[in-house]
Amino acid sequence: MKKLFLVALAAISVAHAQTRWQLATGYSAESFHTKNIEQFADEVAQATDGALQIDVHSDNSLFKLADIRQAVQDGKAEAGESIMTSMVDEIPIAGADAIPFVVHSYADARRLWQLQRPLIEKQFAARGMRPLYAVPWPPQGLFANVPVRTTGDLKGTRMRTYNQSTRRIAQMLGATPVDVPMADVNQALARREIDGMITSAVTGVENRVWGQIGFYYSIDAWFPKNIVLVNEQAFGALPSQVRSAVLQAAARAEGRGWAASEAVARESTRELQRHGVKVERAPAAFESELKRLGEKFSREWVQSVGKEANEIFVPYYLQR
Ligand code: PCA
């Protein structure tokens, strides 16, 4: 009798087998990306009746942004979110979304992601990881503490950088690149360690740049994406209904994230203006100088990445 009872108990606990994943992100709990991840985690818990719980650790609290991809690859965290351009040393194709002046709109960004995704899946699979979904930051503009009329005005200024693209652009402009992770931008501004940066309007708002920075040029230079990824072994260990619930929730999170990004782009530009930041398009001469730099950058990138770069950009330009 006792034995029977134990067998029954075991059956119940299998039916309610619970898995807990740790998901690390380097962005703050208030970021629209993180809120979207929280909703994704809630939907997974709901759809699986609690069989998979995902604990979201924001703001570099579990792993630092720069280390998250490796942590997921090594299985130290089952899941994580990182910005794709932080992976370019290992996975050059992840840098496709930070090539200046290739993507001009969310529709372009979507097309690029469709072409880039299969290559990212392949690269991730080779390292025991799987992408779940990607969401772009709003378009990258130029924050400056002085009005900028030509690229010459940026010469010698200290530009905050967050990836290889921003470093190379700062170099091309004759500015001094200063690497500052997103979490430290506010402090770097307060300490007057940077004069400007290329990032999104929402990042300017979250860092309350208006104390130091008076100008925002909406140059729409690129749309970098954050990607949510999982360790393939952890994913493979889930029962198949749970796996499909994760993939379905991920597809919804991707759709929701892109819409949120567009909405946030508009709201945060208005928010900058409300705080007295002058929001302008770049003067025509400056814009064409930037475009030339962008072309130079693209040529360098395609040359250094080779075949995979063409697999994305040839169809990307042909579909136009
Ligand atoms: N904000 C992040 C990445 C891109 C963006 O818009 C940052 O500035 O680090």
mmCIF file of C-alpha atoms and ligand atoms in Angstrom:
data_model
loop_
_atom_site.group_PDB
_atom_site.id
_atom_site.type_symbol
_atom_site.label_atom_id
_atom_site.label_comp_id
_atom_site.label_asym_id
_atom_site.label_seq_id
_atom_site.Cartn_x
_atom_site.Cartn_y
_atom_site.Cartn_z
ATOM 1 C CA MET A 1 0.000 0.000 0.000
ATOM 2 C CA LYS A 2 2.764 2.383 1.005
ATOM 3 C CA LYS A 3 4.612 1.503 -2.192
ATOM 4 C CA LEU A 4 1.578 2.313 -4.285
ATOM 5 C CA PHE A 5 1.254 5.647 -2.570
ATOM 6 C CA LEU A 6 4.883 6.498 -3.351
ATOM 7 C CA VAL A 7 4.449 5.542 -6.994
ATOM 8 C CA ALA A 8 1.384 7.789 -7.208
ATOM 9 C CA LEU A 9 3.305 10.625 -5.601
ATOM 10 C CA ALA A 10 6.139 10.238 -8.094
ATOM 11 C CA ALA A 11 3.657 10.420 -10.989
ATOM 12 C CA ILE A 12 2.210 13.639 -9.633
ATOM 13 C CA SER A 13 5.596 15.231 -9.229
ATOM 14 C CA VAL A 14 6.527 14.311 -12.818
ATOM 15 C CA ALA A 15 3.331 15.944 -14.040
ATOM 16 C CA HIS A 16 4.299 19.074 -12.131
ATOM 17 C CA ALA A 17 8.012 18.891 -12.862
ATOM 18 C CA GLN A 18 9.231 22.386 -12.534
ATOM 19 C CA THR A 19 12.229 23.879 -14.220
ATOM 20 C CA ARG A 20 13.698 27.225 -13.224
ATOM 21 C CA TRP A 21 15.834 29.177 -15.618
ATOM 22 C CA GLN A 22 17.991 32.139 -14.818
ATOM 23 C CA LEU A 23 17.950 34.856 -17.483
ATOM 24 C CA ALA A 24 20.633 37.551 -17.289
ATOM 25 C CA THR A 25 20.430 40.962 -18.905
ATOM 26 C CA GLY A 26 22.735 43.952 -18.719
ATOM 27 C CA TYR A 27 19.954 46.503 -19.072
ATOM 28 C CA SER A 28 17.881 48.089 -16.328
ATOM 29 C CA ALA A 29 14.521 46.834 -15.103
ATOM 30 C CA GLU A 30 12.893 49.999 -16.552
ATOM 31 C CA SER A 31 14.195 49.434 -20.068
ATOM 32 C CA PHE A 32 11.467 48.588 -22.581
ATOM 33 C CA HIS A 33 13.565 45.541 -23.509
ATOM 34 C CA THR A 34 13.529 44.248 -19.926
ATOM 35 C CA LYS A 35 9.812 44.866 -19.484
ATOM 36 C CA ASN A 36 9.245 42.847 -22.622
ATOM 37 C CA ILE A 37 11.394 40.010 -21.268
ATOM 38 C CA GLU A 38 9.398 40.061 -18.017
ATOM 39 C CA GLN A 39 6.207 39.675 -20.003
ATOM 40 C CA PHE A 40 7.763 36.868 -22.034
ATOM 41 C CA ALA A 41 8.689 35.079 -18.777
ATOM 42 C CA ASP A 42 5.157 35.557 -17.409
ATOM 43 C CA GLU A 43 3.615 34.187 -20.590
ATOM 44 C CA VAL A 44 5.882 31.142 -20.525
ATOM 45 C CA ALA A 45 4.983 30.432 -16.891
ATOM 46 C CA GLN A 46 1.292 30.790 -17.717
ATOM 47 C CA ALA A 47 1.335 28.741 -20.896
ATOM 48 C CA THR A 48 3.232 25.912 -19.206
ATOM 49 C CA ASP A 49 1.218 26.009 -16.029
ATOM 50 C CA GLY A 50 4.336 26.852 -14.075
ATOM 51 C CA ALA A 51 6.423 24.025 -15.553
ATOM 52 C CA LEU A 52 9.023 26.580 -16.683
ATOM 53 C CA GLN A 53 9.745 29.586 -14.508
ATOM 54 C CA ILE A 54 12.186 32.155 -15.810
ATOM 55 C CA ASP A 55 13.844 34.434 -13.256
ATOM 56 C CA VAL A 56 14.898 37.671 -14.927
ATOM 57 C CA HIS A 57 18.040 39.332 -13.514
ATOM 58 C CA SER A 58 18.357 42.866 -14.850
ATOM 59 C CA ASP A 59 21.060 45.512 -14.707
ATOM 60 C CA ASN A 60 24.163 43.284 -14.882
ATOM 61 C CA SER A 61 23.185 41.703 -11.553
ATOM 62 C CA LEU A 62 23.842 38.093 -12.595
ATOM 63 C CA PHE A 63 26.432 38.640 -15.334
ATOM 64 C CA LYS A 64 27.777 41.794 -16.896
ATOM 65 C CA LEU A 65 26.415 42.701 -20.324
ATOM 66 C CA ALA A 66 29.719 41.916 -22.032
ATOM 67 C CA ASP A 67 29.857 38.426 -20.456
ATOM 68 C CA ILE A 68 26.270 37.289 -20.953
ATOM 69 C CA ARG A 69 26.665 35.521 -24.283
ATOM 70 C CA GLN A 70 29.574 33.475 -22.949
ATOM 71 C CA ALA A 71 27.700 32.690 -19.718
ATOM 72 C CA VAL A 72 24.776 31.283 -21.721
ATOM 73 C CA GLN A 73 27.125 29.383 -24.011
ATOM 74 C CA ASP A 74 28.843 27.838 -20.973
ATOM 75 C CA GLY A 75 25.511 27.028 -19.322
ATOM 76 C CA LYS A 76 26.221 29.273 -16.329
ATOM 77 C CA ALA A 77 22.877 30.907 -17.055
ATOM 78 C CA GLU A 78 20.223 29.055 -19.043
ATOM 79 C CA ALA A 79 19.189 32.223 -20.844
ATOM 80 C CA GLY A 80 20.271 35.792 -21.369
ATOM 81 C CA GLU A 81 19.860 38.983 -23.326
ATOM 82 C CA SER A 82 22.675 40.880 -24.917
ATOM 83 C CA ILE A 83 23.236 43.413 -27.648
ATOM 84 C CA MET A 84 24.301 41.600 -30.812
ATOM 85 C CA THR A 85 27.133 43.986 -31.563
ATOM 86 C CA SER A 86 28.851 42.904 -28.351
ATOM 87 C CA MET A 87 29.411 39.500 -29.984
ATOM 88 C CA VAL A 88 31.266 40.592 -33.104
ATOM 89 C CA ASP A 89 34.694 39.294 -32.101
ATOM 90 C CA GLU A 90 33.310 35.733 -32.024
ATOM 91 C CA ILE A 91 30.395 36.114 -34.428
ATOM 92 C CA PRO A 92 31.190 38.841 -36.975
ATOM 93 C CA ILE A 93 27.801 38.581 -38.670
ATOM 94 C CA ALA A 94 26.163 39.842 -35.476
ATOM 95 C CA GLY A 95 27.636 43.227 -36.412
ATOM 96 C CA ALA A 96 25.435 43.549 -39.514
ATOM 97 C CA ASP A 97 22.949 45.692 -37.636
ATOM 98 C CA ALA A 98 25.473 48.332 -36.626
ATOM 99 C CA ILE A 99 26.712 49.253 -40.085
ATOM 100 C CA PRO A 100 25.934 52.955 -40.452
ATOM 101 C CA PHE A 101 23.317 54.166 -42.926
ATOM 102 C CA VAL A 102 22.274 50.809 -44.337
ATOM 103 C CA VAL A 103 18.984 50.509 -42.459
ATOM 104 C CA HIS A 104 16.766 53.584 -42.665
ATOM 105 C CA SER A 105 13.531 52.462 -41.045
ATOM 106 C CA TYR A 106 11.975 49.772 -38.897
ATOM 107 C CA ALA A 107 10.777 48.083 -42.097
ATOM 108 C CA ASP A 108 14.396 47.937 -43.330
ATOM 109 C CA ALA A 109 15.526 46.659 -39.937
ATOM 110 C CA ARG A 110 12.953 43.878 -40.140
ATOM 111 C CA ARG A 111 14.174 42.865 -43.593
ATOM 112 C CA LEU A 112 17.740 42.822 -42.373
ATOM 113 C CA TRP A 113 16.821 40.631 -39.396
ATOM 114 C CA GLN A 114 15.047 38.144 -41.661
ATOM 115 C CA LEU A 115 18.234 37.765 -43.695
ATOM 116 C CA GLN A 116 20.552 37.784 -40.701
ATOM 117 C CA ARG A 117 18.577 35.405 -38.493
ATOM 118 C CA PRO A 118 19.399 32.117 -40.277
ATOM 119 C CA LEU A 119 23.112 32.943 -40.096
ATOM 120 C CA ILE A 120 22.855 33.828 -36.412
ATOM 121 C CA GLU A 121 20.976 30.579 -35.783
ATOM 122 C CA LYS A 122 23.783 28.661 -37.461
ATOM 123 C CA GLN A 123 26.518 30.480 -35.546
ATOM 124 C CA PHE A 124 24.690 30.051 -32.251
ATOM 125 C CA ALA A 125 23.968 26.361 -32.933
ATOM 126 C CA ALA A 126 27.668 25.752 -33.504
ATOM 127 C CA ARG A 127 28.253 27.086 -29.987
ATOM 128 C CA GLY A 128 25.383 25.279 -28.263
ATOM 129 C CA MET A 129 23.020 28.243 -28.171
ATOM 130 C CA ARG A 130 19.746 29.201 -29.768
ATOM 131 C CA PRO A 131 18.345 32.678 -30.473
ATOM 132 C CA LEU A 132 14.785 33.173 -29.220
ATOM 133 C CA TYR A 133 14.002 36.655 -30.468
ATOM 134 C CA ALA A 134 15.594 39.982 -31.256
ATOM 135 C CA VAL A 135 14.298 43.527 -30.762
ATOM 136 C CA PRO A 136 15.931 46.703 -32.085
ATOM 137 C CA TRP A 137 16.834 49.784 -30.114
ATOM 138 C CA PRO A 138 15.366 52.952 -31.582
ATOM 139 C CA PRO A 139 17.509 54.505 -34.337
ATOM 140 C CA GLN A 140 20.920 55.753 -33.280
ATOM 141 C CA GLY A 141 21.383 59.514 -33.289
ATOM 142 C CA LEU A 142 24.150 61.860 -32.282
ATOM 143 C CA PHE A 143 24.148 63.595 -28.898
ATOM 144 C CA ALA A 144 26.513 66.558 -28.720
ATOM 145 C CA ASN A 145 27.195 69.290 -26.205
ATOM 146 C CA VAL A 146 27.809 71.873 -28.948
ATOM 147 C CA PRO A 147 25.973 72.510 -32.222
ATOM 148 C CA VAL A 148 27.520 70.402 -34.968
ATOM 149 C CA ARG A 149 27.704 71.771 -38.513
ATOM 150 C CA THR A 150 30.435 69.584 -39.969
ATOM 151 C CA THR A 151 32.271 66.466 -38.879
ATOM 152 C CA GLY A 152 35.180 68.791 -38.055
ATOM 153 C CA ASP A 153 33.203 70.027 -35.030
ATOM 154 C CA LEU A 154 33.574 66.576 -33.482
ATOM 155 C CA LYS A 155 37.340 66.437 -33.900
ATOM 156 C CA GLY A 156 39.103 66.085 -30.583
ATOM 157 C CA THR A 157 35.842 65.616 -28.639
ATOM 158 C CA ARG A 158 35.435 62.628 -26.323
ATOM 159 C CA MET A 159 32.771 60.345 -27.739
ATOM 160 C CA ARG A 160 31.222 57.657 -25.614
ATOM 161 C CA THR A 161 31.358 54.289 -27.413
ATOM 162 C CA TYR A 162 29.648 50.980 -26.741
ATOM 163 C CA ASN A 163 30.766 48.687 -29.552
ATOM 164 C CA GLN A 164 33.205 48.319 -32.438
ATOM 165 C CA SER A 165 31.091 50.446 -34.776
ATOM 166 C CA THR A 166 30.946 53.401 -32.434
ATOM 167 C CA ARG A 167 34.690 53.095 -31.774
ATOM 168 C CA ARG A 168 35.535 53.026 -35.487
ATOM 169 C CA ILE A 169 33.214 55.954 -36.208
ATOM 170 C CA ALA A 170 34.738 58.019 -33.412
ATOM 171 C CA GLN A 171 38.140 57.258 -34.909
ATOM 172 C CA MET A 172 37.013 58.252 -38.405
ATOM 173 C CA LEU A 173 35.707 61.528 -36.990
ATOM 174 C CA GLY A 174 38.977 62.264 -35.239
ATOM 175 C CA ALA A 175 37.210 62.057 -31.869
ATOM 176 C CA THR A 176 38.557 60.205 -28.852
ATOM 177 C CA PRO A 177 36.558 57.021 -28.187
ATOM 178 C CA VAL A 178 35.694 56.502 -24.521
ATOM 179 C CA ASP A 179 34.143 53.102 -23.817
ATOM 180 C CA VAL A 180 31.322 53.465 -21.308
ATOM 181 C CA PRO A 181 28.821 50.654 -20.678
ATOM 182 C CA MET A 182 25.202 51.740 -20.689
ATOM 183 C CA ALA A 183 24.971 51.366 -16.903
ATOM 184 C CA ASP A 184 27.689 54.007 -16.392
ATOM 185 C CA VAL A 185 26.666 56.662 -18.927
ATOM 186 C CA ASN A 186 24.965 58.811 -16.349
ATOM 187 C CA GLN A 187 28.027 58.902 -14.147
ATOM 188 C CA ALA A 188 30.362 59.572 -17.091
ATOM 189 C CA LEU A 189 28.218 62.565 -18.029
ATOM 190 C CA ALA A 190 28.095 63.888 -14.474
ATOM 191 C CA ARG A 191 31.885 63.596 -14.225
ATOM 192 C CA ARG A 192 32.202 65.306 -17.601
ATOM 193 C CA GLU A 193 34.184 62.434 -19.040
ATOM 194 C CA ILE A 194 32.344 62.490 -22.367
ATOM 195 C CA ASP A 195 31.226 65.263 -24.722
ATOM 196 C CA GLY A 196 28.820 63.282 -26.831
ATOM 197 C CA MET A 197 27.719 59.871 -28.045
ATOM 198 C CA ILE A 198 25.860 58.004 -30.740
ATOM 199 C CA THR A 199 22.926 56.144 -29.235
ATOM 200 C CA SER A 200 19.149 56.186 -29.189
ATOM 201 C CA ALA A 201 16.903 58.970 -27.891
ATOM 202 C CA VAL A 202 15.569 56.601 -25.223
ATOM 203 C CA THR A 203 19.061 55.969 -23.889
ATOM 204 C CA GLY A 204 19.479 59.736 -23.665
ATOM 205 C CA VAL A 205 16.232 59.975 -21.705
ATOM 206 C CA GLU A 206 17.100 57.114 -19.351
ATOM 207 C CA ASN A 207 20.395 58.822 -18.605
ATOM 208 C CA ARG A 208 18.830 62.264 -18.249
ATOM 209 C CA VAL A 209 21.455 63.730 -20.561
ATOM 210 C CA TRP A 210 19.940 67.233 -20.570
ATOM 211 C CA GLY A 211 22.152 68.475 -17.734
ATOM 212 C CA GLN A 212 25.204 68.190 -19.996
ATOM 213 C CA ILE A 213 24.016 67.617 -23.520
ATOM 214 C CA GLY A 214 22.010 70.175 -25.452
ATOM 215 C CA PHE A 215 21.766 68.754 -28.967
ATOM 216 C CA TYR A 216 20.419 65.603 -30.537
ATOM 217 C CA TYR A 217 20.812 64.996 -34.254
ATOM 218 C CA SER A 218 18.469 62.288 -35.475
ATOM 219 C CA ILE A 219 20.799 60.795 -38.047
ATOM 220 C CA ASP A 220 19.175 57.313 -37.893
ATOM 221 C CA ALA A 221 22.599 55.745 -38.268
ATOM 222 C CA TRP A 222 21.601 52.154 -37.452
ATOM 223 C CA PHE A 223 19.166 50.023 -35.445
ATOM 224 C CA PRO A 224 21.180 47.729 -33.148
ATOM 225 C CA LYS A 225 19.291 44.739 -31.808
ATOM 226 C CA ASN A 226 19.193 43.029 -28.463
ATOM 227 C CA ILE A 227 18.841 39.292 -28.684
ATOM 228 C CA VAL A 228 17.389 36.872 -26.164
ATOM 229 C CA LEU A 229 19.159 33.531 -26.309
ATOM 230 C CA VAL A 230 19.148 30.196 -24.533
ATOM 231 C CA ASN A 231 21.582 27.420 -23.898
ATOM 232 C CA GLU A 232 20.633 24.638 -26.302
ATOM 233 C CA GLN A 233 21.152 21.872 -23.769
ATOM 234 C CA ALA A 234 18.825 23.569 -21.293
ATOM 235 C CA PHE A 235 16.296 24.095 -24.072
ATOM 236 C CA GLY A 236 16.590 20.507 -25.305
ATOM 237 C CA ALA A 237 16.002 19.186 -21.786
ATOM 238 C CA LEU A 238 12.488 20.677 -21.715
ATOM 239 C CA PRO A 239 9.454 18.543 -22.592
ATOM 240 C CA SER A 240 8.319 19.237 -26.133
ATOM 241 C CA GLN A 241 5.115 21.119 -25.175
ATOM 242 C CA VAL A 242 7.191 23.420 -22.975
ATOM 243 C CA ARG A 243 9.667 23.992 -25.811
ATOM 244 C CA SER A 244 6.904 25.002 -28.152
ATOM 245 C CA ALA A 245 5.351 27.270 -25.513
ATOM 246 C CA VAL A 246 8.737 29.021 -25.211
ATOM 247 C CA LEU A 247 9.016 29.472 -28.975
ATOM 248 C CA GLN A 248 5.466 30.778 -29.256
ATOM 249 C CA ALA A 249 5.967 33.246 -26.417
ATOM 250 C CA ALA A 250 9.254 34.309 -28.043
ATOM 251 C CA ALA A 251 7.528 35.032 -31.353
ATOM 252 C CA ARG A 252 4.964 37.166 -29.533
ATOM 253 C CA ALA A 253 7.726 38.961 -27.602
ATOM 254 C CA GLU A 254 9.482 39.779 -30.854
ATOM 255 C CA GLY A 255 6.355 41.352 -32.365
ATOM 256 C CA ARG A 256 5.588 43.250 -29.181
ATOM 257 C CA GLY A 257 9.199 44.416 -28.780
ATOM 258 C CA TRP A 258 9.408 45.902 -32.265
ATOM 259 C CA ALA A 259 6.161 47.834 -31.728
ATOM 260 C CA ALA A 260 7.390 49.041 -28.317
ATOM 261 C CA SER A 261 10.690 50.175 -29.835
ATOM 262 C CA GLU A 262 8.890 52.322 -32.424
ATOM 263 C CA ALA A 263 6.616 53.848 -29.806
ATOM 264 C CA VAL A 264 9.528 54.509 -27.451
ATOM 265 C CA ALA A 265 11.478 56.165 -30.298
ATOM 266 C CA ARG A 266 8.736 58.739 -30.764
ATOM 267 C CA GLU A 267 8.038 59.331 -27.074
ATOM 268 C CA SER A 268 11.644 59.723 -26.055
ATOM 269 C CA THR A 269 12.428 62.226 -28.786
ATOM 270 C CA ARG A 270 9.551 64.352 -27.472
ATOM 271 C CA GLU A 271 10.814 63.850 -23.910
ATOM 272 C CA LEU A 272 14.252 65.170 -24.884
ATOM 273 C CA GLN A 273 12.597 68.251 -26.364
ATOM 274 C CA ARG A 274 10.515 68.784 -23.233
ATOM 275 C CA HIS A 275 13.765 68.943 -21.272
ATOM 276 C CA GLY A 276 15.229 71.543 -23.578
ATOM 277 C CA VAL A 277 17.415 69.332 -25.777
ATOM 278 C CA LYS A 278 17.393 70.702 -29.328
ATOM 279 C CA VAL A 279 16.348 67.874 -31.608
ATOM 280 C CA GLU A 280 17.298 68.459 -35.239
ATOM 281 C CA ARG A 281 18.067 66.643 -38.425
ATOM 282 C CA ALA A 282 21.758 66.909 -39.214
ATOM 283 C CA PRO A 283 22.659 69.812 -41.522
ATOM 284 C CA ALA A 284 22.838 68.564 -45.122
ATOM 285 C CA ALA A 285 26.613 68.956 -45.481
ATOM 286 C CA PHE A 286 27.218 67.108 -42.222
ATOM 287 C CA GLU A 287 24.834 64.363 -43.216
ATOM 288 C CA SER A 288 26.570 63.751 -46.519
ATOM 289 C CA GLU A 289 29.964 63.657 -44.773
ATOM 290 C CA LEU A 290 28.543 61.076 -42.391
ATOM 291 C CA LYS A 291 27.151 59.042 -45.279
ATOM 292 C CA ARG A 292 30.600 58.954 -46.864
ATOM 293 C CA LEU A 293 32.074 57.695 -43.611
ATOM 294 C CA GLY A 294 29.283 55.141 -43.478
ATOM 295 C CA GLU A 295 30.156 53.870 -46.958
ATOM 296 C CA LYS A 296 33.794 53.556 -45.956
ATOM 297 C CA PHE A 297 32.738 51.677 -42.841
ATOM 298 C CA SER A 298 30.507 49.302 -44.860
ATOM 299 C CA ARG A 299 33.309 48.550 -47.325
ATOM 300 C CA GLU A 300 35.688 47.736 -44.479
ATOM 301 C CA TRP A 301 33.083 45.536 -42.847
ATOM 302 C CA VAL A 302 32.167 43.549 -45.954
ATOM 303 C CA GLN A 303 35.882 43.056 -46.696
ATOM 304 C CA SER A 304 36.640 41.834 -43.206
ATOM 305 C CA VAL A 305 33.608 39.559 -42.778
ATOM 306 C CA GLY A 306 33.554 38.210 -46.348
ATOM 307 C CA LYS A 307 31.029 35.698 -47.666
ATOM 308 C CA GLU A 308 28.473 35.866 -44.850
ATOM 309 C CA ALA A 309 28.297 39.651 -45.163
ATOM 310 C CA ASN A 310 27.386 39.271 -48.830
ATOM 311 C CA GLU A 311 24.778 36.634 -47.995
ATOM 312 C CA ILE A 312 22.990 39.374 -46.083
ATOM 313 C CA PHE A 313 23.706 42.527 -48.012
ATOM 314 C CA VAL A 314 23.333 41.284 -51.589
ATOM 315 C CA PRO A 315 19.696 40.167 -51.087
ATOM 316 C CA TYR A 316 19.112 43.126 -48.769
ATOM 317 C CA TYR A 317 19.942 45.600 -51.542
ATOM 318 C CA LEU A 318 18.262 43.545 -54.267
ATOM 319 C CA GLN A 319 14.957 43.453 -52.370
ATOM 320 C CA ARG A 320 14.810 47.236 -52.135
HETATM 321 N N1 PCA B 1 21.347 52.102 -26.192
HETATM 322 C C1 PCA B 1 22.386 51.197 -25.780
HETATM 323 C C2 PCA B 1 22.688 50.398 -26.996
HETATM 324 C C3 PCA B 1 22.033 51.064 -28.130
HETATM 325 C C4 PCA B 1 21.155 52.061 -27.524
HETATM 326 O O1 PCA B 1 20.340 52.745 -28.114
HETATM 327 C C5 PCA B 1 23.610 51.918 -25.357
HETATM 328 O O2 PCA B 1 23.727 53.111 -25.606
HETATM 329 O O3 PCA B 1 24.513 51.282 -24.797
#
